Amino acid sequence: MLLNLRTHYTSQIDPSVMNGSEVKLAGWVHEVRDLGGICFVVLRDRDGRAQVTLVKKKTDAKLLETAKKLVRESVITVTATVKTEPKAPGGYELIPMEIKLLNEAESPLPMDTTGKVEAELDTRLDSRFMDLRRDKTTAIFKIRHETLRAVRNYLIDKGFIDVTSPKVVATATEGGTSLFPITYFDREAFLNQSPQLFKQILMAGGLDRVFEIGPIFRAEEHDTRKHLNEATSIDIEASFCDHFDVMAILENMISYVYSQVKEKAARSLEVLGIDLQVPEVPFPKITYDEALKIVNSHGEESLKWGDDLSTLSENTVGAYVFKELGASHYFIIDWPTEIKPFYAMPYEDRPEISKSFDMMHRTMELSSGAQRIHIHDMLKKRIESQGLNPDGFDFYLKAFRYGMPPHAGWGVGCERLVMTMLGVENIRDVVLFPRDRRRLSP
Ligand code: ATP
Ligand code: MN
């Protein structure tokens, strides 16, 4: 820490014990209000704001001159004495000895940071650095940080090992439709759409329980409020487990994440005006068949057995479960084998359905998971019957031939987890630099 530039963040100043202390703060000029006899400079840092008060009669003329000339959003340091002031933000004001301009901002600014004018999402994303200076944007990313911290803590505590799988791969995980091809020397390669195949191989490696938090790439062309072309996936795989075991890990993790965010990001939740309700465990489980019945009895659309749930039908079922059971999160289990990926384990007695699940928020899918097929020949047949060429899966299938334990796992979209937690409408709001159909920069 450059102690000569900062001794405290605004949030570290406690006026009840620091009245009269000398501090040095560093940050941005949020506002300058010159009222003639008195001038206020509001300094803003990552955690909040501090009011610097300059009384004309008492302040050195040069210092006052510097303060008055400050341009909004310039970077400054302020060396000052803390003075208790119940009317000021944070309950204190700063009486400055020195104000130093480190870097002046140009004007006009590319967007407003005061929150007085609500800028369009595109404008905000074009100047994301500026947008991040707004309280509400900072709050979202502090909450995302606490979410991921809680996920890691939870999984590590449950014995999961943190791993990293390659993002440049030779084969599609689930078929070639939604892949970004890249040039890898003189060969074609792809950006990985999921760590699925690799985390399963790690089960054959005996790591037993692994998790990965990393990017997934999906070349989906659609432009929706819940899809990105580069997203962050929280993935686990666990040996000697079935789908019920990993559903229990998932619901407990979600509930833990909510309670940690509530505790550790209380201030950020307040900035966003959110009273977070921690979802109760266990989450209700309904079968795919029951979900279809709910959709078909609500009449907005009619689905046949074997159809995937559309966004509209997800909303119908979510609203129904919320109304009838009061649950914001629930599982849809026992999906038709045909509409789940080849690696989902079919039930022995009813192979047309699989030991698979989706974990849903009232408004959208948050996670998909399953017990996996761990039997080589069965897996190879499933790959073929989904129209894929098993040759491309040699490196994967090989791991199933020399002692693969039964295993299960899931993947949760980090952005969807955060957006549903905060009631954010557009997924782009919870990623720093979203990648979508139109946006590749910044
Ligand atoms: P959907 O049907 O909602 O597009 P999916 O079933 O294709 O999702 P999965 O392959 O099951 O997605 O991926 C597991 C999780 O990863 C999803 O439940 C979701 O939370 C997240 N996810 C998948 N694709 C995207 C994406 N394009 N953008 C953001 N999150 C995604
Ligand atoms: Mn899914």
CSV table of C-alpha atoms and ligand atoms in Angstrom, one decimal:
chain,number,residue,atom,x,y,z
A,1,MET,CA,0.0,0.0,0.0
A,2,LEU,CA,1.3,3.4,-0.9
A,3,LEU,CA,1.0,4.8,2.6
A,4,ASN,CA,2.0,8.2,1.3
A,5,LEU,CA,-1.1,8.2,-0.8
A,6,ARG,CA,-3.7,6.6,1.5
A,7,THR,CA,-4.0,5.6,5.1
A,8,HIS,CA,-7.7,4.7,5.1
A,9,TYR,CA,-10.6,3.9,2.8
A,10,THR,CA,-13.8,6.0,3.5
A,11,SER,CA,-15.4,2.9,5.1
A,12,GLN,CA,-12.5,2.6,7.6
A,13,ILE,CA,-13.2,6.0,9.3
A,14,ASP,CA,-15.1,5.6,12.4
A,15,PRO,CA,-16.0,9.1,13.7
A,16,SER,CA,-16.9,7.8,17.2
A,17,VAL,CA,-13.3,7.0,17.9
A,18,MET,CA,-11.4,9.0,15.2
A,19,ASN,CA,-12.5,12.5,15.9
A,20,GLY,CA,-9.4,14.7,15.6
A,21,SER,CA,-7.3,12.0,13.8
A,22,GLU,CA,-5.2,12.8,10.8
A,23,VAL,CA,-6.0,10.6,7.8
A,24,LYS,CA,-5.1,10.5,4.1
A,25,LEU,CA,-7.8,9.4,1.6
A,26,ALA,CA,-7.4,8.7,-2.1
A,27,GLY,CA,-10.1,8.6,-4.7
A,28,TRP,CA,-12.2,10.5,-7.2
A,29,VAL,CA,-13.8,13.9,-7.1
A,30,HIS,CA,-17.5,13.0,-6.9
A,31,GLU,CA,-18.8,16.5,-6.6
A,32,VAL,CA,-17.7,20.0,-5.9
A,33,ARG,CA,-20.2,22.4,-4.3
A,34,ASP,CA,-19.1,26.0,-4.0
A,35,LEU,CA,-21.6,27.9,-1.8
A,36,GLY,CA,-19.5,31.1,-1.5
A,37,GLY,CA,-18.6,31.1,2.1
A,38,ILE,CA,-18.1,27.3,2.2
A,39,CYS,CA,-17.0,24.8,-0.3
A,40,PHE,CA,-17.7,21.0,-0.2
A,41,VAL,CA,-15.6,18.5,-2.1
A,42,VAL,CA,-17.0,15.0,-2.1
A,43,LEU,CA,-14.3,12.4,-2.4
A,44,ARG,CA,-15.4,8.9,-3.5
A,45,ASP,CA,-13.5,5.6,-3.2
A,46,ARG,CA,-14.5,2.0,-3.8
A,47,ASP,CA,-16.4,1.8,-0.5
A,48,GLY,CA,-18.2,5.1,-0.2
A,49,ARG,CA,-17.9,8.9,0.0
A,50,ALA,CA,-16.4,11.5,2.4
A,51,GLN,CA,-17.2,15.1,2.5
A,52,VAL,CA,-14.3,17.5,2.6
A,53,THR,CA,-15.4,20.8,4.1
A,54,LEU,CA,-13.5,24.1,3.4
A,55,VAL,CA,-14.8,27.2,5.2
A,56,LYS,CA,-13.6,30.3,3.4
A,57,LYS,CA,-12.6,32.3,6.4
A,58,LYS,CA,-10.7,29.5,8.0
A,59,THR,CA,-9.1,27.8,5.0
A,60,ASP,CA,-5.8,28.7,3.4
A,61,ALA,CA,-6.5,30.6,0.2
A,62,LYS,CA,-4.4,28.4,-2.0
A,63,LEU,CA,-6.0,25.3,-0.7
A,64,LEU,CA,-9.5,26.7,-1.3
A,65,GLU,CA,-8.4,27.8,-4.8
A,66,THR,CA,-7.3,24.2,-5.6
A,67,ALA,CA,-10.6,22.8,-4.3
A,68,LYS,CA,-12.7,25.1,-6.3
A,69,LYS,CA,-10.9,24.3,-9.5
A,70,LEU,CA,-11.3,20.5,-9.2
A,71,VAL,CA,-12.9,18.8,-12.1
A,72,ARG,CA,-15.4,16.0,-11.5
A,73,GLU,CA,-14.0,12.5,-11.6
A,74,SER,CA,-10.4,13.6,-11.3
A,75,VAL,CA,-8.1,11.6,-9.0
A,76,ILE,CA,-7.1,13.3,-5.8
A,77,THR,CA,-5.6,12.6,-2.3
A,78,VAL,CA,-6.8,14.5,0.7
A,79,THR,CA,-4.8,14.8,3.9
A,80,ALA,CA,-7.2,15.9,6.6
A,81,THR,CA,-8.4,15.9,10.2
A,82,VAL,CA,-11.6,13.8,10.9
A,83,LYS,CA,-14.4,15.8,12.5
A,84,THR,CA,-17.6,14.3,13.8
A,85,GLU,CA,-20.5,15.7,11.9
A,86,PRO,CA,-23.8,13.9,12.2
A,87,LYS,CA,-25.2,15.6,9.1
A,88,ALA,CA,-22.4,14.5,6.7
A,89,PRO,CA,-22.4,11.2,4.9
A,90,GLY,CA,-20.8,8.6,7.3
A,91,GLY,CA,-21.2,10.9,10.2
A,92,TYR,CA,-18.0,12.8,9.7
A,93,GLU,CA,-16.4,15.5,7.6
A,94,LEU,CA,-12.8,16.1,6.7
A,95,ILE,CA,-11.0,19.3,7.4
A,96,PRO,CA,-8.2,19.4,4.8
A,97,MET,CA,-4.6,20.3,5.3
A,98,GLU,CA,-3.7,19.3,1.7
A,99,ILE,CA,-5.6,18.4,-1.5
A,100,LYS,CA,-3.4,16.9,-4.2
A,101,LEU,CA,-4.5,16.5,-7.8
A,102,LEU,CA,-3.0,13.3,-9.2
A,103,ASN,CA,-4.7,13.1,-12.5
A,104,GLU,CA,-7.3,15.4,-14.0
A,105,ALA,CA,-10.4,14.0,-15.8
A,106,GLU,CA,-11.4,15.4,-19.1
A,107,SER,CA,-14.8,16.8,-19.6
A,108,PRO,CA,-17.5,16.2,-20.6
A,109,LEU,CA,-17.6,12.7,-19.1
A,110,PRO,CA,-18.7,9.8,-21.3
A,111,MET,CA,-21.5,9.1,-18.9
A,112,ASP,CA,-23.0,10.3,-15.6
A,113,THR,CA,-21.8,8.7,-12.4
A,114,THR,CA,-24.1,10.3,-9.9
A,115,GLY,CA,-27.0,8.1,-10.6
A,116,LYS,CA,-29.2,11.1,-11.4
A,117,VAL,CA,-29.4,10.2,-15.1
A,118,GLU,CA,-30.0,6.5,-15.9
A,119,ALA,CA,-27.8,5.7,-18.9
A,120,GLU,CA,-28.7,3.0,-21.4
A,121,LEU,CA,-27.0,-0.3,-20.9
A,122,ASP,CA,-25.0,0.0,-24.1
A,123,THR,CA,-23.6,3.4,-23.1
A,124,ARG,CA,-22.7,2.0,-19.7
A,125,LEU,CA,-20.9,-1.0,-21.2
A,126,ASP,CA,-19.1,1.1,-23.7
A,127,SER,CA,-17.6,3.0,-20.8
A,128,ARG,CA,-17.6,0.3,-18.2
A,129,PHE,CA,-14.8,1.9,-16.3
A,130,MET,CA,-17.0,4.9,-15.7
A,131,ASP,CA,-20.1,2.8,-15.0
A,132,LEU,CA,-18.1,0.9,-12.3
A,133,ARG,CA,-17.8,4.2,-10.4
A,134,ARG,CA,-21.6,4.1,-9.8
A,135,ASP,CA,-22.6,2.7,-6.4
A,136,LYS,CA,-25.0,0.3,-7.9
A,137,THR,CA,-22.6,-1.2,-10.3
A,138,THR,CA,-19.9,-1.6,-7.7
A,139,ALA,CA,-22.4,-3.3,-5.4
A,140,ILE,CA,-23.2,-5.9,-8.1
A,141,PHE,CA,-19.6,-6.9,-8.5
A,142,LYS,CA,-18.9,-6.9,-4.8
A,143,ILE,CA,-21.9,-9.3,-4.5
A,144,ARG,CA,-20.6,-11.4,-7.3
A,145,HIS,CA,-17.2,-11.6,-5.5
A,146,GLU,CA,-18.9,-12.7,-2.3
A,147,THR,CA,-20.9,-15.3,-4.2
A,148,LEU,CA,-17.8,-16.9,-5.7
A,149,ARG,CA,-16.0,-16.7,-2.4
A,150,ALA,CA,-18.9,-18.5,-0.7
A,151,VAL,CA,-19.0,-21.1,-3.5
A,152,ARG,CA,-15.3,-21.8,-3.1
A,153,ASN,CA,-15.4,-22.0,0.6
A,154,TYR,CA,-18.4,-24.3,0.6
A,155,LEU,CA,-17.0,-26.7,-1.9
A,156,ILE,CA,-13.5,-26.8,-0.5
A,157,ASP,CA,-15.1,-27.4,2.9
A,158,LYS,CA,-17.0,-30.4,1.4
A,159,GLY,CA,-13.7,-31.9,0.2
A,160,PHE,CA,-13.7,-30.7,-3.4
A,161,ILE,CA,-10.4,-30.0,-5.2
A,162,ASP,CA,-10.1,-26.8,-7.2
A,163,VAL,CA,-9.1,-27.8,-10.8
A,164,THR,CA,-8.6,-26.0,-14.1
A,165,SER,CA,-9.4,-27.8,-17.4
A,166,PRO,CA,-8.3,-26.7,-20.9
A,167,LYS,CA,-10.4,-24.1,-22.8
A,168,VAL,CA,-8.8,-24.9,-26.1
A,169,VAL,CA,-10.1,-28.4,-27.2
A,170,ALA,CA,-10.2,-30.7,-30.2
A,171,THR,CA,-13.8,-32.0,-29.8
A,172,ALA,CA,-17.2,-30.7,-29.0
A,173,THR,CA,-18.6,-31.7,-25.6
A,174,GLU,CA,-22.1,-32.3,-26.8
A,175,GLY,CA,-22.0,-32.0,-30.5
A,176,GLY,CA,-20.7,-29.3,-32.8
A,177,THR,CA,-23.5,-26.8,-33.2
A,178,SER,CA,-22.6,-24.2,-30.6
A,179,LEU,CA,-18.8,-24.1,-30.8
A,180,PHE,CA,-16.4,-21.3,-31.7
A,181,PRO,CA,-13.8,-22.7,-34.0
A,182,ILE,CA,-10.2,-21.3,-33.6
A,183,THR,CA,-7.0,-21.8,-35.4
A,184,TYR,CA,-4.5,-23.9,-33.4
A,185,PHE,CA,-1.3,-23.8,-35.4
A,186,ASP,CA,-2.2,-25.7,-38.6
A,187,ARG,CA,-5.2,-27.5,-37.0
A,188,GLU,CA,-8.8,-26.6,-36.2
A,189,ALA,CA,-9.6,-26.4,-32.5
A,190,PHE,CA,-12.5,-25.0,-30.5
A,191,LEU,CA,-13.2,-23.0,-27.4
A,192,ASN,CA,-14.6,-25.4,-24.8
A,193,GLN,CA,-18.4,-25.1,-24.2
A,194,SER,CA,-18.1,-27.0,-20.9
A,195,PRO,CA,-15.5,-28.8,-18.7
A,196,GLN,CA,-17.8,-31.8,-18.7
A,197,LEU,CA,-15.5,-34.4,-20.4
A,198,PHE,CA,-12.4,-33.3,-18.5
A,199,LYS,CA,-14.0,-33.3,-15.0
A,200,GLN,CA,-15.3,-36.9,-15.8
A,201,ILE,CA,-11.8,-38.0,-16.8
A,202,LEU,CA,-10.6,-36.7,-13.4
A,203,MET,CA,-13.0,-39.1,-11.7
A,204,ALA,CA,-11.0,-41.9,-13.4
A,205,GLY,CA,-7.9,-40.2,-12.1
A,206,GLY,CA,-9.2,-40.8,-8.6
A,207,LEU,CA,-9.5,-37.1,-7.6
A,208,ASP,CA,-12.9,-38.1,-6.3
A,209,ARG,CA,-14.4,-34.7,-5.9
A,210,VAL,CA,-13.4,-31.7,-8.1
A,211,PHE,CA,-14.8,-28.3,-8.9
A,212,GLU,CA,-13.9,-25.7,-11.5
A,213,ILE,CA,-15.0,-22.1,-11.8
A,214,GLY,CA,-14.1,-21.0,-15.3
A,215,PRO,CA,-15.2,-19.7,-18.6
A,216,ILE,CA,-17.5,-21.6,-21.0
A,217,PHE,CA,-18.0,-20.5,-24.6
A,218,ARG,CA,-21.2,-21.0,-26.5
A,219,ALA,CA,-21.6,-19.9,-30.1
A,220,GLU,CA,-25.4,-19.5,-29.7
A,221,GLU,CA,-26.7,-16.9,-32.1
A,222,HIS,CA,-29.7,-15.9,-30.1
A,223,ASP,CA,-29.8,-12.6,-28.3
A,224,THR,CA,-31.6,-13.1,-25.0
A,225,ARG,CA,-31.4,-11.5,-21.6
A,226,LYS,CA,-30.1,-14.7,-20.0
A,227,HIS,CA,-27.5,-16.0,-22.5
A,228,LEU,CA,-23.9,-14.8,-23.0
A,229,ASN,CA,-21.4,-16.2,-25.5
A,230,GLU,CA,-18.8,-16.3,-22.8
A,231,ALA,CA,-20.1,-17.2,-19.4
A,232,THR,CA,-18.7,-18.4,-16.1
A,233,SER,CA,-19.6,-21.9,-15.0
A,234,ILE,CA,-19.4,-23.4,-11.6
A,235,ASP,CA,-18.9,-27.1,-12.2
A,236,ILE,CA,-18.6,-30.1,-9.9
A,237,GLU,CA,-18.1,-33.8,-10.4
A,238,ALA,CA,-18.1,-36.3,-7.5
A,239,SER,CA,-17.3,-40.0,-7.5
A,240,PHE,CA,-19.4,-42.7,-5.7
A,241,CYS,CA,-22.4,-40.3,-5.9
A,242,ASP,CA,-25.8,-40.4,-7.6
A,243,HIS,CA,-27.9,-37.5,-8.8
A,244,PHE,CA,-29.6,-37.2,-5.4
A,245,ASP,CA,-26.3,-36.8,-3.6
A,246,VAL,CA,-25.2,-34.0,-5.9
A,247,MET,CA,-28.6,-32.3,-5.8
A,248,ALA,CA,-28.2,-32.1,-2.0
A,249,ILE,CA,-24.7,-30.5,-2.4
A,250,LEU,CA,-26.2,-28.0,-4.9
A,251,GLU,CA,-29.2,-26.9,-2.8
A,252,ASN,CA,-27.1,-26.6,0.4
A,253,MET,CA,-24.5,-24.6,-1.5
A,254,ILE,CA,-27.1,-22.2,-2.9
A,255,SER,CA,-28.6,-21.6,0.5
A,256,TYR,CA,-25.1,-21.1,2.0
A,257,VAL,CA,-24.2,-18.6,-0.8
A,258,TYR,CA,-27.3,-16.6,-0.1
A,259,SER,CA,-26.7,-16.5,3.6
A,260,GLN,CA,-23.0,-15.5,3.1
A,261,VAL,CA,-24.0,-12.7,0.7
A,262,LYS,CA,-26.6,-11.5,3.1
A,263,GLU,CA,-24.0,-11.3,5.9
A,264,LYS,CA,-20.8,-10.3,4.0
A,265,ALA,CA,-22.3,-8.0,1.4
A,266,ALA,CA,-25.0,-6.4,3.6
A,267,ARG,CA,-23.9,-2.9,2.6
A,268,SER,CA,-24.0,-3.7,-1.2
A,269,LEU,CA,-27.5,-5.3,-0.8
A,270,GLU,CA,-28.6,-2.1,0.9
A,271,VAL,CA,-27.3,0.1,-2.0
A,272,LEU,CA,-29.4,-2.1,-4.3
A,273,GLY,CA,-32.4,-2.0,-2.0
A,274,ILE,CA,-32.6,-5.8,-1.7
A,275,ASP,CA,-33.9,-7.7,1.2
A,276,LEU,CA,-32.4,-11.1,0.4
A,277,GLN,CA,-34.5,-14.2,1.3
A,278,VAL,CA,-32.3,-17.3,1.9
A,279,PRO,CA,-34.0,-20.2,0.0
A,280,GLU,CA,-35.1,-23.0,2.3
A,281,VAL,CA,-33.6,-26.5,1.9
A,282,PRO,CA,-34.5,-29.0,0.6
A,283,PHE,CA,-35.7,-27.5,-2.6
A,284,PRO,CA,-38.9,-29.1,-3.9
A,285,LYS,CA,-38.5,-31.8,-6.6
A,286,ILE,CA,-41.0,-32.3,-9.3
A,287,THR,CA,-40.6,-34.8,-12.2
A,288,TYR,CA,-40.4,-33.8,-15.8
A,289,ASP,CA,-43.9,-35.5,-16.3
A,290,GLU,CA,-45.3,-33.3,-13.5
A,291,ALA,CA,-43.8,-30.2,-15.1
A,292,LEU,CA,-45.4,-31.1,-18.4
A,293,LYS,CA,-48.8,-31.5,-16.7
A,294,ILE,CA,-48.4,-28.0,-15.2
A,295,VAL,CA,-47.5,-26.5,-18.5
A,296,ASN,CA,-50.3,-28.2,-20.4
A,297,SER,CA,-53.0,-27.4,-17.8
A,298,HIS,CA,-52.1,-23.7,-18.0
A,299,GLY,CA,-52.9,-23.6,-21.6
A,300,GLU,CA,-50.4,-21.0,-22.9
A,301,GLU,CA,-48.7,-23.7,-24.9
A,302,SER,CA,-49.0,-27.4,-25.3
A,303,LEU,CA,-45.9,-29.7,-25.0
A,304,LYS,CA,-45.6,-33.4,-25.9
A,305,TRP,CA,-43.6,-35.9,-23.9
A,306,GLY,CA,-40.0,-35.5,-25.1
A,307,ASP,CA,-40.2,-31.8,-25.7
A,308,ASP,CA,-37.7,-29.5,-23.9
A,309,LEU,CA,-39.2,-26.8,-21.7
A,310,SER,CA,-39.3,-23.4,-23.5
A,311,THR,CA,-38.6,-20.1,-21.6
A,312,LEU,CA,-42.4,-19.6,-21.5
A,313,SER,CA,-43.0,-23.0,-19.9
A,314,GLU,CA,-40.1,-22.6,-17.4
A,315,ASN,CA,-41.9,-19.4,-16.3
A,316,THR,CA,-45.2,-21.2,-16.0
A,317,VAL,CA,-43.8,-24.0,-13.9
A,318,GLY,CA,-41.8,-21.5,-11.8
A,319,ALA,CA,-44.8,-19.4,-11.1
A,320,TYR,CA,-46.8,-22.5,-10.2
A,321,VAL,CA,-44.2,-23.8,-7.8
A,322,PHE,CA,-43.8,-20.4,-6.2
A,323,LYS,CA,-47.6,-20.0,-5.7
A,324,GLU,CA,-48.3,-23.6,-4.5
A,325,LEU,CA,-45.1,-24.3,-2.5
A,326,GLY,CA,-43.7,-20.8,-1.8
A,327,ALA,CA,-40.3,-21.9,-3.2
A,328,SER,CA,-38.1,-19.7,-5.3
A,329,HIS,CA,-35.8,-22.6,-6.2
A,330,TYR,CA,-36.8,-26.2,-7.2
A,331,PHE,CA,-35.6,-29.2,-9.1
A,332,ILE,CA,-37.1,-30.8,-12.2
A,333,ILE,CA,-35.9,-34.4,-12.2
A,334,ASP,CA,-36.2,-37.5,-14.4
A,335,TRP,CA,-35.9,-36.0,-17.8
A,336,PRO,CA,-36.4,-38.0,-21.1
A,337,THR,CA,-33.0,-39.6,-21.9
A,338,GLU,CA,-33.2,-38.4,-25.5
A,339,ILE,CA,-33.2,-34.6,-24.6
A,340,LYS,CA,-30.4,-34.8,-22.1
A,341,PRO,CA,-26.7,-35.1,-23.1
A,342,PHE,CA,-25.3,-38.6,-23.9
A,343,TYR,CA,-23.5,-38.9,-20.6
A,344,ALA,CA,-26.7,-38.8,-18.5
A,345,MET,CA,-27.4,-42.2,-16.8
A,346,PRO,CA,-30.7,-43.8,-17.8
A,347,TYR,CA,-32.8,-45.5,-15.1
A,348,GLU,CA,-32.2,-49.3,-15.2
A,349,ASP,CA,-36.0,-50.1,-15.1
A,350,ARG,CA,-37.1,-47.2,-17.3
A,351,PRO,CA,-34.3,-46.3,-19.7
A,352,GLU,CA,-36.5,-43.8,-21.5
A,353,ILE,CA,-35.9,-41.4,-18.6
A,354,SER,CA,-32.5,-40.5,-17.0
A,355,LYS,CA,-31.1,-39.7,-13.6
A,356,SER,CA,-30.9,-36.1,-14.6
A,357,PHE,CA,-32.1,-32.8,-13.2
A,358,ASP,CA,-32.3,-29.1,-13.8
A,359,MET,CA,-32.2,-26.8,-10.8
A,360,MET,CA,-34.5,-23.9,-11.5
A,361,HIS,CA,-35.0,-20.4,-10.2
A,362,ARG,CA,-38.6,-19.2,-10.5
A,363,THR,CA,-37.6,-17.3,-13.6
A,364,MET,CA,-35.0,-19.5,-15.3
A,365,GLU,CA,-32.7,-22.6,-15.3
A,366,LEU,CA,-29.7,-22.2,-13.1
A,367,SER,CA,-28.1,-25.6,-13.4
A,368,SER,CA,-28.2,-29.0,-15.1
A,369,GLY,CA,-26.8,-32.1,-13.6
A,370,ALA,CA,-27.0,-35.9,-13.6
A,371,GLN,CA,-25.6,-39.1,-12.5
A,372,ARG,CA,-23.3,-40.0,-15.4
A,373,ILE,CA,-22.9,-43.2,-17.4
A,374,HIS,CA,-19.7,-44.8,-16.1
A,375,ILE,CA,-19.9,-48.0,-18.2
A,376,HIS,CA,-17.8,-47.7,-21.3
A,377,ASP,CA,-19.9,-49.7,-23.8
A,378,MET,CA,-23.1,-48.1,-22.7
A,379,LEU,CA,-21.5,-44.6,-23.1
A,380,LYS,CA,-20.2,-45.4,-26.5
A,381,LYS,CA,-23.7,-46.5,-27.7
A,382,ARG,CA,-25.2,-43.3,-26.3
A,383,ILE,CA,-22.7,-41.2,-28.2
A,384,GLU,CA,-23.5,-43.0,-31.4
A,385,SER,CA,-27.2,-42.9,-30.9
A,386,GLN,CA,-27.0,-39.1,-30.5
A,387,GLY,CA,-25.5,-39.0,-33.9
A,388,LEU,CA,-21.9,-38.2,-32.8
A,389,ASN,CA,-18.8,-39.9,-34.0
A,390,PRO,CA,-17.2,-41.9,-31.1
A,391,ASP,CA,-13.7,-41.5,-32.7
A,392,GLY,CA,-13.6,-37.9,-31.7
A,393,PHE,CA,-14.3,-39.0,-28.1
A,394,ASP,CA,-11.4,-41.5,-27.9
A,395,PHE,CA,-9.5,-39.5,-25.3
A,396,TYR,CA,-12.6,-39.5,-23.2
A,397,LEU,CA,-13.8,-43.0,-23.7
A,398,LYS,CA,-10.4,-44.4,-22.8
A,399,ALA,CA,-10.8,-43.1,-19.3
A,400,PHE,CA,-13.8,-45.4,-18.9
A,401,ARG,CA,-11.9,-48.6,-19.7
A,402,TYR,CA,-9.5,-49.0,-16.8
A,403,GLY,CA,-11.6,-48.4,-13.7
A,404,MET,CA,-14.1,-45.6,-13.8
A,405,PRO,CA,-16.1,-45.1,-10.6
A,406,PRO,CA,-19.8,-44.3,-10.7
A,407,HIS,CA,-20.1,-40.5,-10.5
A,408,ALA,CA,-22.4,-37.5,-10.7
A,409,GLY,CA,-22.1,-33.7,-11.1
A,410,TRP,CA,-23.6,-30.4,-12.2
A,411,GLY,CA,-22.8,-27.0,-13.6
A,412,VAL,CA,-24.3,-23.7,-12.4
A,413,GLY,CA,-24.1,-20.5,-14.4
A,414,CYS,CA,-22.5,-18.0,-12.2
A,415,GLU,CA,-24.1,-15.0,-13.9
A,416,ARG,CA,-27.6,-16.6,-13.7
A,417,LEU,CA,-27.0,-17.3,-10.0
A,418,VAL,CA,-26.1,-13.6,-9.4
A,419,MET,CA,-28.8,-12.1,-11.6
A,420,THR,CA,-31.6,-14.2,-10.1
A,421,MET,CA,-30.3,-13.5,-6.6
A,422,LEU,CA,-30.5,-9.7,-7.3
A,423,GLY,CA,-33.6,-9.7,-9.5
A,424,VAL,CA,-31.4,-8.2,-12.3
A,425,GLU,CA,-33.3,-8.3,-15.6
A,426,ASN,CA,-30.4,-8.5,-18.0
A,427,ILE,CA,-27.4,-10.9,-17.6
A,428,ARG,CA,-25.1,-8.3,-19.1
A,429,ASP,CA,-25.5,-6.3,-15.9
A,430,VAL,CA,-23.6,-9.0,-13.9
A,431,VAL,CA,-20.6,-9.5,-16.1
A,432,LEU,CA,-17.8,-6.9,-16.3
A,433,PHE,CA,-17.3,-7.1,-20.1
A,434,PRO,CA,-20.1,-9.2,-21.6
A,435,ARG,CA,-19.6,-11.1,-24.8
A,436,ASP,CA,-22.7,-11.4,-26.9
A,437,ARG,CA,-23.7,-11.5,-30.5
A,438,ARG,CA,-22.9,-7.8,-31.0
A,439,ARG,CA,-20.3,-7.0,-28.4
A,440,LEU,CA,-16.7,-8.0,-28.6
A,441,SER,CA,-15.2,-4.8,-27.0
A,442,PRO,CA,-14.3,-3.6,-24.5
B,1,ATP,P1,-30.4,-22.9,-21.5
B,1,ATP,O1,-31.3,-24.1,-22.0
B,1,ATP,O2,-31.1,-22.1,-20.5
B,1,ATP,O3,-29.8,-22.2,-22.6
B,1,ATP,P2,-28.5,-25.0,-21.2
B,1,ATP,O4,-29.3,-26.1,-20.8
B,1,ATP,O5,-28.1,-24.9,-22.6
B,1,ATP,O6,-29.2,-23.6,-20.8
B,1,ATP,P3,-26.3,-26.2,-19.8
B,1,ATP,O7,-25.5,-26.7,-20.9
B,1,ATP,O8,-27.2,-27.1,-19.0
B,1,ATP,O9,-27.2,-24.9,-20.3
B,1,ATP,O10,-25.3,-25.4,-18.8
B,1,ATP,C1,-25.4,-25.4,-17.4
B,1,ATP,C2,-25.7,-24.0,-16.9
B,1,ATP,O11,-24.8,-23.1,-17.4
B,1,ATP,C3,-27.0,-23.5,-17.3
B,1,ATP,O12,-28.0,-24.0,-16.4
B,1,ATP,C4,-26.8,-22.0,-17.1
B,1,ATP,O13,-26.9,-21.6,-15.8
B,1,ATP,C5,-25.4,-21.8,-17.6
B,1,ATP,N1,-25.3,-21.4,-19.0
B,1,ATP,C6,-25.4,-22.3,-20.0
B,1,ATP,N2,-25.3,-21.6,-21.2
B,1,ATP,C7,-25.2,-20.3,-20.9
B,1,ATP,C8,-25.1,-19.1,-21.6
B,1,ATP,N3,-25.1,-19.1,-22.9
B,1,ATP,N4,-25.1,-17.9,-20.9
B,1,ATP,C9,-25.1,-17.9,-19.6
B,1,ATP,N5,-25.2,-19.0,-18.8
B,1,ATP,C10,-25.3,-20.2,-19.4
B,2,MN,MN,-29.3,-27.3,-19.1
